[in-house]
Short mmCIF file of C-alpha atoms and ligand atoms in Angstrom, two decimals:
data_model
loop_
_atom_site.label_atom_id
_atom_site.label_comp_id
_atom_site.label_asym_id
_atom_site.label_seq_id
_atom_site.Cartn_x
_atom_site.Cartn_y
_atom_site.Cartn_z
CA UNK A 1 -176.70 13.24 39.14
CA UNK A 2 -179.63 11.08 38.57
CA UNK A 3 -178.91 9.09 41.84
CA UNK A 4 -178.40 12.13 43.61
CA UNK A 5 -182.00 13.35 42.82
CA UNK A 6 -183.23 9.72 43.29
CA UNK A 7 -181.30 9.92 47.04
CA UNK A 8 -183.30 13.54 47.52
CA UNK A 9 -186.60 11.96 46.50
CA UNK A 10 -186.69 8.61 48.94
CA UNK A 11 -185.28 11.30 51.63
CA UNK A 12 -188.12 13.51 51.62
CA UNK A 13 -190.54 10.25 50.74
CA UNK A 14 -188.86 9.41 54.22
CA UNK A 15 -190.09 12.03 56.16
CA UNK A 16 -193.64 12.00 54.62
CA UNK A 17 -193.51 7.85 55.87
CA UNK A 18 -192.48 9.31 59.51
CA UNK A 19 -195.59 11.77 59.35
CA UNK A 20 -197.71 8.84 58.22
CA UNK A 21 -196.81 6.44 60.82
CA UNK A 22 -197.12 9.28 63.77
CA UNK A 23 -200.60 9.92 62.18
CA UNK A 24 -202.04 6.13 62.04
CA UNK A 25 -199.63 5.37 65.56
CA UNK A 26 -202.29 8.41 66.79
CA UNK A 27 -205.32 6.93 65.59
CA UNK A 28 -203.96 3.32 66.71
CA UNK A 29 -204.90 1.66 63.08
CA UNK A 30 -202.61 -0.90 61.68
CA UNK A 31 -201.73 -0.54 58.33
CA UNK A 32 -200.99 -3.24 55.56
CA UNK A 33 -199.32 -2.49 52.57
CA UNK A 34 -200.18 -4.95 49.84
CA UNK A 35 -197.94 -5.19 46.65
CA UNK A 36 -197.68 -7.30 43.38
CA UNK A 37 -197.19 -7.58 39.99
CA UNK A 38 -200.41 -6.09 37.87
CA UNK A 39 -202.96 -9.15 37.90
CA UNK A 40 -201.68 -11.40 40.63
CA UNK A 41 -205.37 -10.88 42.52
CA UNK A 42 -204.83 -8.10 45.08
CA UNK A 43 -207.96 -6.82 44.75
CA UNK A 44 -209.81 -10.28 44.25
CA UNK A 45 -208.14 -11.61 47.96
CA UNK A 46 -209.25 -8.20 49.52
CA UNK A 47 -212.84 -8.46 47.63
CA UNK A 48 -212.68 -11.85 49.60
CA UNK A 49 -210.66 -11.34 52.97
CA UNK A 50 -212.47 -8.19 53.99
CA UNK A 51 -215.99 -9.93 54.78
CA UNK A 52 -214.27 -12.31 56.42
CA UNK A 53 -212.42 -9.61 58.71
CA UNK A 54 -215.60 -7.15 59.45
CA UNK A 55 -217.44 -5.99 61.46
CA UNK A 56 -214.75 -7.64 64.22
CA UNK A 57 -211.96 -5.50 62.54
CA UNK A 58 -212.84 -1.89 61.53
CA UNK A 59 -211.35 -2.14 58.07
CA UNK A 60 -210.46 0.54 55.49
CA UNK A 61 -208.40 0.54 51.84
CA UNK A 62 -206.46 2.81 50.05
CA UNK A 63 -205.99 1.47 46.66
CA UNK A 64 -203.54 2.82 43.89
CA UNK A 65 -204.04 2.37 40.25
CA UNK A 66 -202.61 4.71 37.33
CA UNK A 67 -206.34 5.33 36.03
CA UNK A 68 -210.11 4.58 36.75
CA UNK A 69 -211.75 3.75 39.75
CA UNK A 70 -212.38 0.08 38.70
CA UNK A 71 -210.84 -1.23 42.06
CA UNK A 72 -212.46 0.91 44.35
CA UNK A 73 -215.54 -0.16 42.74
CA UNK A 74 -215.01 -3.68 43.25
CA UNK A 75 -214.05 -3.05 46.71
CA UNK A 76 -217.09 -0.79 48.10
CA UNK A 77 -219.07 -3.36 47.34
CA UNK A 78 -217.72 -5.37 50.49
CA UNK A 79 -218.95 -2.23 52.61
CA UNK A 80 -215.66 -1.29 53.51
CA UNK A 81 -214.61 2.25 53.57
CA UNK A 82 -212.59 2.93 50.15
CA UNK A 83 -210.69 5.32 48.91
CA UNK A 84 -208.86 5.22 45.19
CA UNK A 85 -206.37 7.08 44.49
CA UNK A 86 -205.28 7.54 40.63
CA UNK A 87 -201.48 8.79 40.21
CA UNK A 88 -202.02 9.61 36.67
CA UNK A 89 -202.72 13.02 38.67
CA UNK A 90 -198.99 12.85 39.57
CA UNK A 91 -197.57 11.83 36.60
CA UNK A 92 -197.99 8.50 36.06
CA UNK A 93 -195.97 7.14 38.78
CA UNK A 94 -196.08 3.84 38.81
CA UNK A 95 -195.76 3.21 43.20
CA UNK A 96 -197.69 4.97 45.66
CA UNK A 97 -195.19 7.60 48.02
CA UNK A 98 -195.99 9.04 51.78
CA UNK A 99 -197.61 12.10 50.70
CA UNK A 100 -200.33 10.32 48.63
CA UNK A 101 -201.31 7.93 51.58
CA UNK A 102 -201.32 10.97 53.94
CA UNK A 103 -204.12 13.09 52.05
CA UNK A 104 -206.07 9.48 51.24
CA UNK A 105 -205.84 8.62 54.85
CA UNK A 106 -207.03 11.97 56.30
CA UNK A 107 -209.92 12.43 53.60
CA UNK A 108 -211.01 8.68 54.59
CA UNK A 109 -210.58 9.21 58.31
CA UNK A 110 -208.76 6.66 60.29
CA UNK A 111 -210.40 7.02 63.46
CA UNK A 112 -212.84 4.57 62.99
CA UNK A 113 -210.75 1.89 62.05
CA UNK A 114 -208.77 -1.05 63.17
CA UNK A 115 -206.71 -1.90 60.01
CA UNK A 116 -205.97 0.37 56.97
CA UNK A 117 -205.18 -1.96 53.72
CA UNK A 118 -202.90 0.26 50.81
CA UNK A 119 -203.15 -2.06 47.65
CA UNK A 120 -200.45 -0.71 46.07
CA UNK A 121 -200.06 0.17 42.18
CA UNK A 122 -199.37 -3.22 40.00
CA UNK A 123 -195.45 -3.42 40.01
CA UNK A 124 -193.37 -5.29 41.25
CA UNK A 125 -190.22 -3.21 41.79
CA UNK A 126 -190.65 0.66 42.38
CA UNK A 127 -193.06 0.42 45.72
CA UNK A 128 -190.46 -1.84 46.91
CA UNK A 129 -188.65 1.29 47.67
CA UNK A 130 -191.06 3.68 48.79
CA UNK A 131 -192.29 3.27 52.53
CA UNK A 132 -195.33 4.80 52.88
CA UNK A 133 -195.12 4.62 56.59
CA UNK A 134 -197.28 0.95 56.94
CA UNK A 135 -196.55 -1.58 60.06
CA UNK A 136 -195.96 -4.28 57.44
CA UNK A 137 -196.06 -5.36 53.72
CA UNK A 138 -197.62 -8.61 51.72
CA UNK A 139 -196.58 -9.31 48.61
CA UNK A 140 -198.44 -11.35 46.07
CA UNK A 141 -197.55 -13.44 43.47
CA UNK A 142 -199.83 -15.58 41.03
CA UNK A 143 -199.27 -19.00 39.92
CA UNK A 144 -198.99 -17.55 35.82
CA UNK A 145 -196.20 -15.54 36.88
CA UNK A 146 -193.16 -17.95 36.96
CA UNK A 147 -190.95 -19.23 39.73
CA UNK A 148 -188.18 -17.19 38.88
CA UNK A 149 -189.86 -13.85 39.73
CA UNK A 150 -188.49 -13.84 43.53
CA UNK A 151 -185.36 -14.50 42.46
CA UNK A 152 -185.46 -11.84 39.27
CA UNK A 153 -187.14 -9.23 41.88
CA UNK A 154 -185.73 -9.76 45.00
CA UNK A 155 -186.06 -6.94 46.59
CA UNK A 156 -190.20 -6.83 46.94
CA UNK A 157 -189.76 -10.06 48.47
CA UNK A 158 -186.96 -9.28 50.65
CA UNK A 159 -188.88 -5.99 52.17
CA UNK A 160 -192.19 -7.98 52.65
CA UNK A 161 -193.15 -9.59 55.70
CA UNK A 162 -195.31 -12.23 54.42
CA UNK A 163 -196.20 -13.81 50.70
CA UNK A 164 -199.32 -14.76 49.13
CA UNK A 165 -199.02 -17.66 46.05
CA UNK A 166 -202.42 -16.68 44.88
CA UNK A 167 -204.71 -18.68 42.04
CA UNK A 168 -203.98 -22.14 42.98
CA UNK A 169 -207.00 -23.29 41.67
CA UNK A 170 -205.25 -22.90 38.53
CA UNK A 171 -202.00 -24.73 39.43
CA UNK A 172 -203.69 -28.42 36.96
CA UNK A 173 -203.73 -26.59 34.04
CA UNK A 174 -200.27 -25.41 34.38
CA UNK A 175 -196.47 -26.47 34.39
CA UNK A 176 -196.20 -23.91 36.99
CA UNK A 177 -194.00 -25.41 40.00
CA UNK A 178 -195.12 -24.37 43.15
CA UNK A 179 -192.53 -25.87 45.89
CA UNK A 180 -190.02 -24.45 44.08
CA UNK A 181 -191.77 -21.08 43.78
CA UNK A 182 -191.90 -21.00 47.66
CA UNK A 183 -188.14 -22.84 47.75
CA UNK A 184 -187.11 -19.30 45.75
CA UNK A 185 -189.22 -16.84 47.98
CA UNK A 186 -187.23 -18.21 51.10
CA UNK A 187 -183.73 -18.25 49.24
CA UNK A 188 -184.45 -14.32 48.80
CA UNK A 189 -186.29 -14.00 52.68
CA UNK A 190 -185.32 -17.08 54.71
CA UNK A 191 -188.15 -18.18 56.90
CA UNK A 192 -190.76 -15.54 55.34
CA UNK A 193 -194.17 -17.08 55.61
CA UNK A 194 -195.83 -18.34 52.26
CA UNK A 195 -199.66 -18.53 52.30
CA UNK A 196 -200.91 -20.66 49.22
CA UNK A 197 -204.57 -19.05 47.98
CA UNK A 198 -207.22 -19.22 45.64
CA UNK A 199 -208.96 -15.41 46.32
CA UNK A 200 -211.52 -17.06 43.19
CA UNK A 201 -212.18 -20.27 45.07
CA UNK A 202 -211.70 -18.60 48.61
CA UNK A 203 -208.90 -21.89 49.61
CA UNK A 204 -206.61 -20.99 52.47
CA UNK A 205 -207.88 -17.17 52.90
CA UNK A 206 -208.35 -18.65 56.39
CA UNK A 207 -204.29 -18.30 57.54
CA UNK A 208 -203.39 -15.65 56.07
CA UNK A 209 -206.32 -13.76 57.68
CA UNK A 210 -205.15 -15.45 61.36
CA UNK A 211 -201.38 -13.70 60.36
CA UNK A 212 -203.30 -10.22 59.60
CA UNK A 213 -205.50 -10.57 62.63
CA UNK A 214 -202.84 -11.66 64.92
CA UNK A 215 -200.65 -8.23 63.80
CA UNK A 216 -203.45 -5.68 64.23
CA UNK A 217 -204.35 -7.32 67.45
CA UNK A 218 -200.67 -6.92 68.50
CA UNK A 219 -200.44 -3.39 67.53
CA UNK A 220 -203.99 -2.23 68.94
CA UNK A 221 -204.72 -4.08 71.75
N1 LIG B 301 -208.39 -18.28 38.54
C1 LIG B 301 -208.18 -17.27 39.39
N2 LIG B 301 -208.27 -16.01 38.96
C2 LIG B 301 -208.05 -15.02 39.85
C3 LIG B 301 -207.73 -15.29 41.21
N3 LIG B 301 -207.53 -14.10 41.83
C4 LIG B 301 -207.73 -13.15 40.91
N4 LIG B 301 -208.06 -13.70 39.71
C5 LIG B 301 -208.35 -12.99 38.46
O1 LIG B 301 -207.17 -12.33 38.02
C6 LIG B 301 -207.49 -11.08 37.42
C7 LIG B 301 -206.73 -9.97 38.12
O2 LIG B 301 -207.16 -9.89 39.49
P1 LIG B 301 -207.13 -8.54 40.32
O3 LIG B 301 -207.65 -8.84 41.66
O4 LIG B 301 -207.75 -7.45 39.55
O5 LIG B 301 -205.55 -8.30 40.37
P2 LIG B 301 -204.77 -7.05 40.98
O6 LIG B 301 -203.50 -7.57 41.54
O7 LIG B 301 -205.64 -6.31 41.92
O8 LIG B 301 -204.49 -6.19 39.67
P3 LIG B 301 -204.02 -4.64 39.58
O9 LIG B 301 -204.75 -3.87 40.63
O10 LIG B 301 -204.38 -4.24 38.20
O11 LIG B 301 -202.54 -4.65 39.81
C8 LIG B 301 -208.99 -10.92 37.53
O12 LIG B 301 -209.57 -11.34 36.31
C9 LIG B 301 -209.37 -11.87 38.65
O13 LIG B 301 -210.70 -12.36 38.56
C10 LIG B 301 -207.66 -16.65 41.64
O14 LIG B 301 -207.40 -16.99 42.79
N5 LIG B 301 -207.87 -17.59 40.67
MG1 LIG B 302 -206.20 -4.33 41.95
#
């Protein structure tokens, strides 16, 4: 019963992705969805990457948290267009689904834009599952996480099409192993590109932004 229902839900979340991608497709924006576990930096490598990406590329987020506004508050402050989106509105959920990103992308207008970032709730499992209709999908992890985590959550890393090891510039002050880390990210996605970031210190934002830049160049011309 309950997989039935759970079948009926990421069915119709399907169709809502297909309206989504026929609706950015139409406005020719590329569209990033960014996941993670809560904390790993998402908001603190956008707060730093999207400087570093305007005015060249047009760029826009949609960011989901449970409550407050906290992140779109950070983020406006990098004069990018923002929109935050809280899903205590729809009961908590803890990912964000199609029909969420297609009000939040109409009401913040996609025609002037080049790239459309979704930082997706903190979690590290349910928006796994949910396609909200993006081109592709980052996934962050932090150094304070564990190496284990690719291998205990396999599928975020398995759907994404690039990783972020993000805080780096903590990596002396902890056991934390980072080859193996990145050894455990490819044993889940073989040959999935790994950048290794500090968003605090701003080391190595600069290939991960060539990656992003290369894929909305590819998609818009
Ligand atoms: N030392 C260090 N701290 C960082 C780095 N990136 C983020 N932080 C800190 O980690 C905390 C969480 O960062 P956020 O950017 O809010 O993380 P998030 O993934 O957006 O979190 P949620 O939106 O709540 O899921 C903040 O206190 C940041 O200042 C980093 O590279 N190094
Ligand atoms: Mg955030």
């Amino acid at each position: 019963m309950e997989i039935k229902i759970q079948k009926r839900v990421l069915e119709k979340n399907e169709t809502e992705a297909d309206k989504n991608r026929a609706y950015f497709k139409e406005n020719n924006v590329f569209v990033l969805n960014m996941m993670s576990s809560p904390g790993s930096g998402k908001t603190e490598t956008l707060c730093k990457s999207l400087g570093r990406l305007m005015p060249g590329i047009r760029t826009g987020v949609i960011v989901g948290d449970i409550c407050t506004a906290n992140d779109a508050d950070r983020l406006k402050v990098t004069g990018a267009k923002v929109i935050q989106i809280n899903t205590d509105q729809f009961g908590g959920d803890c990912h964000l689904a199609a029909h969420m990103i297609d009000t939040s992308a109409r009401e913040l207008g996609c025609e002037d834009l080049d790239l459309l970032i979704v930082e997706n709730i903190g979690n590290l499992v349910c928006p796994a599952e949910f396609d909200i209709g993006e081109d592709a999908r980052a996934v962050v992890l932090s150094v304070t996480e564990g190496e284990d985590k690719p291998l205990k959550y396999p599928l975020m890393f398995q759907v994404a099409d690039i990783a972020i090891l993000n805080k780096v510039d903590l990596l002396p002050y902890l056991d934390f192993d980072a080859p193996l880390a990145v050894e455990n990210m490819k044993k889940v996605h073989p040959g999935m590109p790994v950048f290794e970031i500090s968003a605090k210190t701003e080391q190595g934002l600069d290939p991960w932004l060539e990656w992003l830049k290369s894929k909305v160049k590819e998609k818009i011309g």
